[in-house]
mmCIF file of C-alpha atoms in Angstrom:
data_model
loop_
_atom_site.group_PDB
_atom_site.id
_atom_site.type_symbol
_atom_site.label_atom_id
_atom_site.label_comp_id
_atom_site.label_asym_id
_atom_site.label_seq_id
_atom_site.Cartn_x
_atom_site.Cartn_y
_atom_site.Cartn_z
ATOM 1 C CA MET A 57 30.352 -17.974 34.533
ATOM 2 C CA GLY A 58 31.835 -16.564 31.912
ATOM 3 C CA THR A 59 30.068 -19.140 29.505
ATOM 4 C CA THR A 60 26.923 -18.161 30.872
ATOM 5 C CA LEU A 61 27.284 -14.669 30.841
ATOM 6 C CA TYR A 62 28.269 -15.008 26.780
ATOM 7 C CA ARG A 63 25.144 -16.813 26.297
ATOM 8 C CA MET A 64 23.311 -14.397 27.867
ATOM 9 C CA LYS A 65 24.642 -11.603 25.815
ATOM 10 C CA GLY A 66 24.056 -13.759 22.611
ATOM 11 C CA CYS A 67 20.764 -14.170 23.696
ATOM 12 C CA VAL A 68 19.729 -10.433 24.150
ATOM 13 C CA LEU A 69 21.490 -9.739 21.086
ATOM 14 C CA PHE A 70 19.362 -12.267 19.257
ATOM 15 C CA CYS A 71 16.157 -10.814 20.612
ATOM 16 C CA VAL A 72 17.049 -7.291 19.871
ATOM 17 C CA THR A 73 17.724 -8.127 16.039
ATOM 18 C CA LEU A 74 14.368 -10.043 16.469
ATOM 19 C CA VAL A 75 12.748 -7.185 17.685
ATOM 20 C CA THR A 76 14.556 -4.767 15.323
ATOM 21 C CA VAL A 77 13.524 -7.070 12.338
ATOM 22 C CA PHE A 78 9.583 -7.207 13.175
ATOM 23 C CA GLY A 79 9.725 -3.540 13.748
ATOM 24 C CA SER A 80 10.776 -3.100 10.438
ATOM 25 C CA LEU A 81 8.225 -5.286 8.886
ATOM 26 C CA CYS A 82 5.458 -3.536 10.867
ATOM 27 C CA LEU A 83 6.552 -0.156 8.900
ATOM 28 C CA VAL A 84 6.209 -1.303 5.799
ATOM 29 C CA ASP A 85 2.375 -1.468 5.221
ATOM 30 C CA ALA A 86 2.677 -3.785 2.309
ATOM 31 C CA CYS A 87 4.403 -6.514 4.432
ATOM 32 C CA ASN A 88 2.287 -9.269 5.396
ATOM 33 C CA GLU A 89 4.052 -10.260 9.042
ATOM 34 C CA ALA A 90 2.139 -13.539 9.297
ATOM 35 C CA ILE A 91 3.325 -14.942 5.965
ATOM 36 C CA CYS A 92 6.749 -13.191 5.485
ATOM 37 C CA GLY A 93 7.894 -12.756 9.550
ATOM 38 C CA PRO A 94 9.946 -15.835 9.778
ATOM 39 C CA ILE A 95 11.396 -15.954 6.115
ATOM 40 C CA VAL A 96 12.250 -12.347 6.227
ATOM 41 C CA SER A 97 13.755 -12.770 9.766
ATOM 42 C CA LYS A 98 15.864 -15.802 8.869
ATOM 43 C CA CYS A 99 17.180 -14.150 6.023
ATOM 44 C CA ILE A 100 18.128 -11.007 7.934
ATOM 45 C CA LEU A 101 19.644 -12.849 10.676
ATOM 46 C CA ILE A 102 21.835 -14.941 8.228
ATOM 47 C CA ASP A 103 22.699 -11.570 6.625
ATOM 48 C CA ALA A 104 21.184 -12.486 3.111
ATOM 49 C CA CYS A 105 19.441 -9.772 2.491
ATOM 50 C CA SER A 106 21.727 -6.861 3.968
ATOM 51 C CA CYS A 107 21.754 -5.146 0.507
ATOM 52 C CA ASP A 108 21.651 -1.364 -0.698
ATOM 53 C CA PHE A 109 18.784 -2.066 -2.933
ATOM 54 C CA GLY A 110 18.794 1.272 -3.660
ATOM 55 C CA ASN A 111 22.599 0.525 -5.513
ATOM 56 C CA PHE A 112 21.797 -2.563 -7.893
ATOM 57 C CA THR A 113 25.248 -3.042 -8.458
ATOM 58 C CA ASN A 114 25.559 -5.646 -5.912
ATOM 59 C CA SER A 115 24.015 -8.285 -7.809
ATOM 60 C CA ARG A 116 25.660 -11.083 -5.416
ATOM 61 C CA CYS A 117 23.533 -9.776 -2.732
ATOM 62 C CA LEU A 118 20.728 -9.291 -4.717
ATOM 63 C CA LYS A 119 20.609 -13.013 -5.701
ATOM 64 C CA ASN A 120 21.218 -13.782 -2.498
ATOM 65 C CA CYS A 121 18.345 -12.426 -0.952
ATOM 66 C CA THR A 122 16.020 -13.689 -3.964
ATOM 67 C CA VAL A 123 17.117 -17.229 -3.094
ATOM 68 C CA CYS A 124 16.659 -16.816 0.756
ATOM 69 C CA LEU A 125 13.459 -15.523 0.216
ATOM 70 C CA ASP A 126 12.182 -18.927 -2.241
ATOM 71 C CA SER A 127 8.981 -19.324 -3.010
ATOM 72 C CA LEU A 128 7.709 -16.037 -0.733
ATOM 73 C CA PHE A 129 10.124 -14.013 -3.183
ATOM 74 C CA MET A 130 6.638 -12.095 -4.634
ATOM 75 C CA ASP A 131 5.050 -11.726 -1.453
ATOM 76 C CA CYS A 132 7.775 -10.270 1.107
ATOM 77 C CA CYS A 133 9.973 -8.726 -1.167
ATOM 78 C CA ALA A 134 8.719 -5.819 0.069
ATOM 79 C CA CYS A 135 9.715 -6.241 3.347
ATOM 80 C CA VAL A 136 13.278 -6.060 3.000
ATOM 81 C CA GLY A 137 13.114 -3.274 0.307
ATOM 82 C CA LEU A 138 13.707 -5.416 -3.068
ATOM 83 C CA CYS A 139 10.782 -4.215 -4.630
ATOM 84 C CA LYS A 140 8.351 -1.436 -4.279
ATOM 85 C CA PRO A 141 5.454 -2.071 -2.120
ATOM 86 C CA LYS A 142 1.855 -2.883 -3.262
ATOM 87 C CA ASP A 143 -0.024 0.083 -4.288
ATOM 88 C CA THR A 144 -3.124 -0.694 -1.945
ATOM 89 C CA GLU A 145 -5.187 1.950 -3.265
ATOM 90 C CA GLU A 146 -4.667 0.010 -6.563
ATOM 91 C CA GLY A 147 -6.242 -2.808 -5.340
ATOM 92 C CA MET A 148 -7.937 -5.875 -6.849
ATOM 93 C CA ASP A 149 -10.848 -3.480 -7.172
ATOM 94 C CA ASP A 150 -9.390 -1.854 -10.373
ATOM 95 C CA SER A 151 -8.593 -5.690 -12.088
ATOM 96 C CA SER A 152 -11.524 -6.984 -14.774
ATOM 97 C CA SER A 153 -11.890 -8.844 -17.246
ATOM 98 C CA VAL A 154 -14.126 -7.841 -19.920
ATOM 99 C CA GLU A 155 -15.347 -8.968 -23.333
ATOM 100 C CA GLU A 156 -17.484 -8.483 -26.082
ATOM 101 C CA LEU A 157 -20.582 -10.419 -26.037
ATOM 102 C CA ARG A 158 -22.010 -11.906 -29.967
ATOM 103 C CA GLU A 159 -25.172 -10.720 -31.028
ATOM 104 C CA PRO A 160 -26.338 -8.290 -28.513
ATOM 105 C CA LEU A 161 -30.052 -7.212 -28.255
ATOM 106 C CA PRO A 162 -29.633 -3.481 -27.435
ATOM 107 C CA GLU A 163 -33.520 -2.954 -27.661
ATOM 108 C CA LEU A 164 -34.009 -6.000 -24.898
ATOM 109 C CA PHE A 165 -31.471 -4.576 -22.673
ATOM 110 C CA ASN A 166 -32.992 -0.918 -22.814
ATOM 111 C CA VAL A 167 -36.130 -2.351 -21.583
ATOM 112 C CA LEU A 168 -34.778 -4.133 -18.677
ATOM 113 C CA THR A 169 -32.875 -1.499 -17.788
ATOM 114 C CA GLU A 170 -34.970 1.761 -18.447
ATOM 115 C CA GLU A 171 -36.661 1.066 -14.936
ATOM 116 C CA GLU A 172 -35.556 -0.641 -11.614
ATOM 117 C CA ASP A 173 -36.026 -4.016 -11.416
ATOM 118 C CA LEU A 174 -38.764 -5.243 -9.575
ATOM 119 C CA LEU A 175 -37.158 -8.714 -7.965
ATOM 120 C CA ALA A 176 -33.945 -6.316 -7.340
ATOM 121 C CA ARG A 177 -31.832 -8.530 -9.774
ATOM 122 C CA TRP A 178 -29.579 -5.656 -10.913
ATOM 123 C CA LYS A 179 -29.187 -2.105 -10.592
ATOM 124 C CA SER A 180 -28.529 0.223 -13.420
ATOM 125 C CA PHE A 181 -26.578 2.986 -13.916
ATOM 126 C CA THR A 182 -26.752 5.814 -16.740
ATOM 127 C CA TYR A 183 -24.030 8.515 -17.518
ATOM 128 C CA PRO A 184 -22.683 10.452 -20.119
ATOM 129 C CA ALA A 185 -20.762 7.874 -22.551
ATOM 130 C CA SER A 186 -18.159 10.414 -23.012
ATOM 131 C CA ALA A 187 -17.191 10.246 -19.263
ATOM 132 C CA ALA A 188 -16.192 7.099 -19.005
ATOM 133 C CA LYS A 189 -12.701 5.923 -18.142
ATOM 134 C CA PRO A 190 -11.338 2.476 -19.362
ATOM 135 C CA GLY A 191 -9.548 1.917 -16.048
ATOM 136 C CA LYS A 192 -6.569 -0.203 -14.952
ATOM 137 C CA ASN A 193 -5.671 -4.009 -15.121
ATOM 138 C CA ILE A 194 -8.028 -4.769 -17.591
ATOM 139 C CA LEU A 195 -7.920 -8.357 -18.972
ATOM 140 C CA LEU A 196 -9.457 -8.564 -22.642
ATOM 141 C CA ILE A 197 -10.833 -12.097 -23.092
ATOM 142 C CA LYS A 198 -11.619 -11.948 -26.900
ATOM 143 C CA GLY A 199 -11.801 -9.610 -29.695
ATOM 144 C CA LYS A 200 -9.800 -6.179 -30.161
ATOM 145 C CA ARG A 201 -8.798 -3.841 -27.339
ATOM 146 C CA GLU A 202 -11.129 -1.345 -28.340
ATOM 147 C CA ARG A 203 -14.245 -1.910 -30.893
ATOM 148 C CA THR A 204 -14.994 0.655 -33.480
ATOM 149 C CA LYS A 205 -16.506 3.526 -31.901
ATOM 150 C CA PRO A 206 -19.911 4.632 -33.418
ATOM 151 C CA GLU A 207 -20.485 8.302 -33.975
ATOM 152 C CA TYR A 208 -21.379 9.479 -30.514
ATOM 153 C CA GLN A 209 -23.386 12.752 -30.000
ATOM 154 C CA GLU A 210 -22.208 14.704 -27.089
ATOM 155 C CA ASP A 211 -25.727 14.035 -25.019
ATOM 156 C CA THR A 212 -25.058 10.113 -25.636
ATOM 157 C CA ASN A 213 -25.609 8.235 -22.592
ATOM 158 C CA CYS A 214 -24.469 4.896 -21.489
ATOM 159 C CA THR A 215 -26.358 2.405 -19.379
ATOM 160 C CA VAL A 216 -24.868 -0.331 -17.345
ATOM 161 C CA ALA A 217 -26.431 -2.927 -15.442
ATOM 162 C CA PHE A 218 -24.436 -4.329 -11.654
ATOM 163 C CA MET A 219 -26.021 -7.819 -10.832
ATOM 164 C CA SER A 220 -26.760 -7.511 -6.977
ATOM 165 C CA GLU A 221 -25.377 -11.362 -6.686
ATOM 166 C CA CYS A 222 -21.910 -11.492 -7.256
ATOM 167 C CA SER A 223 -20.704 -14.689 -9.047
ATOM 168 C CA ALA A 224 -18.336 -16.959 -11.378
ATOM 169 C CA MET A 225 -17.142 -15.292 -14.559
ATOM 170 C CA GLN A 226 -18.994 -17.624 -16.901
ATOM 171 C CA LYS A 227 -22.253 -16.969 -14.650
ATOM 172 C CA CYS A 228 -21.707 -13.424 -15.221
ATOM 173 C CA LYS A 229 -21.424 -13.604 -18.806
ATOM 174 C CA ASP A 230 -24.413 -15.843 -19.053
ATOM 175 C CA ALA A 231 -26.429 -13.178 -16.938
ATOM 176 C CA CYS A 232 -25.299 -10.274 -19.445
ATOM 177 C CA ARG A 233 -26.111 -12.452 -22.475
ATOM 178 C CA SER A 234 -29.670 -13.063 -21.410
ATOM 179 C CA MET A 235 -29.945 -9.319 -20.779
ATOM 180 C CA GLY A 236 -28.910 -8.575 -24.400
ATOM 181 C CA ALA A 237 -25.934 -6.852 -23.224
ATOM 182 C CA SER A 238 -22.941 -5.634 -25.661
ATOM 183 C CA GLN A 239 -20.051 -6.463 -23.030
ATOM 184 C CA TYR A 240 -19.680 -7.265 -19.715
ATOM 185 C CA ARG A 241 -17.163 -6.627 -17.248
ATOM 186 C CA TRP A 242 -16.092 -9.052 -14.386
ATOM 187 C CA PHE A 243 -14.348 -7.813 -11.361
ATOM 188 C CA HIS A 244 -11.530 -10.231 -9.926
ATOM 189 C CA ASP A 245 -11.774 -8.886 -6.052
ATOM 190 C CA HIS A 246 -15.516 -10.080 -5.102
ATOM 191 C CA GLY A 247 -16.964 -11.313 -8.772
ATOM 192 C CA CYS A 248 -18.821 -8.454 -9.234
ATOM 193 C CA CYS A 249 -20.932 -8.302 -12.725
ATOM 194 C CA GLN A 250 -21.461 -5.485 -15.154
ATOM 195 C CA CYS A 251 -23.235 -5.976 -18.312
ATOM 196 C CA VAL A 252 -22.726 -3.213 -20.445
ATOM 197 C CA GLY A 253 -25.064 -1.437 -23.256
ATOM 198 C CA HIS A 254 -24.309 -0.674 -26.591
ATOM 199 C CA THR A 255 -23.565 2.620 -26.647
ATOM 200 C CA CYS A 256 -20.873 2.584 -23.996
ATOM 201 C CA LEU A 257 -16.863 3.299 -24.126
ATOM 202 C CA ASN A 258 -14.292 1.588 -22.279
ATOM 203 C CA TYR A 259 -16.416 -1.434 -20.910
ATOM 204 C CA GLY A 260 -18.585 0.596 -18.428
ATOM 205 C CA LEU A 261 -17.540 1.543 -15.431
ATOM 206 C CA ASN A 262 -14.565 0.722 -13.629
ATOM 207 C CA LYS A 263 -15.561 0.400 -10.157
ATOM 208 C CA PRO A 264 -17.252 -2.471 -8.829
ATOM 209 C CA ARG A 265 -21.256 -1.492 -7.810
ATOM 210 C CA CYS A 266 -22.411 -4.963 -6.700
ATOM 211 C CA SER A 267 -24.791 -4.297 -3.611
ATOM 212 C CA ASN A 268 -24.746 -8.164 -2.189
ATOM 213 C CA CYS A 269 -21.285 -9.730 -2.520
ATOM 214 C CA PRO A 270 -19.872 -12.452 -0.580
ATOM 215 C CA PRO A 271 -16.122 -12.028 0.814
ATOM 216 C CA PRO A 272 -13.512 -12.761 -1.819
ATOM 217 C CA ASP A 273 -12.409 -15.994 -0.460
ATOM 218 C CA GLU A 274 -15.815 -17.495 -0.707
ATOM 219 C CA ILE A 275 -15.630 -16.993 -4.445
ATOM 220 C CA ASP A 276 -13.543 -20.225 -4.927
ATOM 221 C CA ASP A 277 -16.258 -21.892 -3.316
ATOM 222 C CA ILE A 278 -18.590 -20.233 -5.199
ATOM 223 C CA GLU A 279 -16.834 -21.501 -8.511
ATOM 224 C CA GLN A 280 -16.339 -24.742 -6.725
ATOM 225 C CA GLU A 281 -20.056 -25.498 -6.441
ATOM 226 C CA GLU A 282 -20.692 -24.638 -9.820
ATOM 227 C CA LYS A 283 -18.355 -26.920 -11.329
ATOM 228 C CA MET A 284 -20.001 -29.774 -9.086
ATOM 229 C CA VAL A 285 -23.402 -28.916 -10.413
ATOM 230 C CA GLN A 286 -22.037 -28.879 -14.312
ATOM 231 C CA GLU A 287 -20.295 -32.406 -13.517
ATOM 232 C CA MET A 288 -23.522 -34.092 -12.239
ATOM 233 C CA ASN A 289 -25.594 -32.683 -14.855
ATOM 234 C CA ARG A 290 -22.836 -34.268 -17.149
ATOM 235 C CA ILE A 291 -23.489 -37.706 -15.538
ATOM 236 C CA ASP A 292 -27.348 -37.583 -15.422
ATOM 237 C CA ASP A 293 -26.992 -37.011 -19.173
ATOM 238 C CA GLN A 294 -24.567 -39.998 -19.302
ATOM 239 C CA HIS A 295 -27.056 -42.253 -17.598
ATOM 240 C CA VAL A 296 -29.952 -40.954 -19.951
ATOM 241 C CA VAL A 297 -27.787 -41.760 -22.780
ATOM 242 C CA ALA A 298 -27.304 -45.233 -21.271
ATOM 243 C CA THR A 299 -30.416 -45.910 -20.557
ATOM 244 C CA THR A 300 -31.673 -45.326 -24.101
ATOM 245 C CA SER A 301 -28.960 -47.434 -25.322
ATOM 246 C CA LEU A 302 -30.081 -50.173 -23.056
ATOM 247 C CA VAL A 303 -33.553 -49.841 -24.224
ATOM 248 C CA LEU A 304 -32.983 -49.628 -28.130
ATOM 249 C CA LEU A 305 -29.911 -52.411 -28.177
ATOM 250 C CA TYR A 306 -31.032 -55.054 -25.229
ATOM 251 C CA GLY A 307 -34.691 -54.374 -24.579
ATOM 252 C CA VAL A 308 -33.807 -53.487 -20.991
ATOM 253 C CA SER A 309 -36.298 -51.377 -19.188
ATOM 254 C CA PRO A 310 -35.493 -48.231 -17.559
ATOM 255 C CA GLN A 311 -37.183 -49.450 -14.267
ATOM 256 C CA TYR A 312 -34.512 -52.076 -14.383
ATOM 257 C CA TYR A 313 -31.803 -50.227 -15.421
ATOM 258 C CA VAL A 314 -32.322 -47.577 -12.541
ATOM 259 C CA PHE A 315 -32.190 -50.389 -10.253
ATOM 260 C CA ILE A 316 -28.807 -51.605 -11.199
ATOM 261 C CA VAL A 317 -27.544 -47.964 -11.151
ATOM 262 C CA SER A 318 -28.437 -47.989 -7.550
ATOM 263 C CA CYS A 319 -27.252 -51.459 -6.137
ATOM 264 C CA VAL A 320 -23.837 -50.029 -8.314
ATOM 265 C CA THR A 321 -24.157 -46.824 -6.272
ATOM 266 C CA VAL A 322 -24.814 -48.360 -2.857
ATOM 267 C CA THR A 323 -21.831 -50.680 -3.324
ATOM 268 C CA ASN A 324 -19.850 -48.280 -3.895
ATOM 269 C CA LEU A 325 -20.696 -45.793 -1.152
ATOM 270 C CA ARG A 326 -20.307 -48.811 1.722
ATOM 271 C CA PRO A 327 -17.466 -48.510 3.308
ATOM 272 C CA LYS A 328 -14.315 -50.973 2.656
ATOM 273 C CA LYS A 329 -13.409 -53.339 5.359
#
């Protein structure tokens, strides 16, 4: 009877501890319970993270906590008070990559952006150039942090174009180059693409305004699809080169080469026994 009662008390104490742990996790806005709940509970239960994080003199406890959190330290350190919570106001929307484009065509860009695009491929915004702020978390791809600023008058305006469809960064760069833009800014969160005119400062606007973007987790799928298309194009190019070589060197007809390639492809697709 005494042993059973002791076990019941231990079970109750364990449950209370778990409730306390998960309750504290709920109070931390930046704490992802689904990811951090199990590891944080374990570290608190084994007394690995019971540190006074306001006093960093206890280095042993801090090291034990970081070791206990293991690979989830970056994601879960805020759950135990070891680091500051992530700033939810300063999300990935503020994070972007920028780059200067070679040989811009300002006249072309002005023509394309001075009126609304009939096919709704992009939306243009014009604002005073002096009002632009650089934004935060900017990743400069190439060149200098700031280009040489031309002489601006107070009434100089900046025109930017936000693509309606979000895309991978390389596709954004290619699209802005084809429009004659001087710079581009690609936002990391959704893949929003902004083409920036030649009179703009600080790489245009620092907030994404693309109208038709997929969820962030679909951006990786888009990039994978683009890589697959590039790989298929590369294989097609190799087939063309091989066909030309066979025709020139051995007199093999293109039709016969296509037949050989088809047979090899079908053979490779057959299930192996």
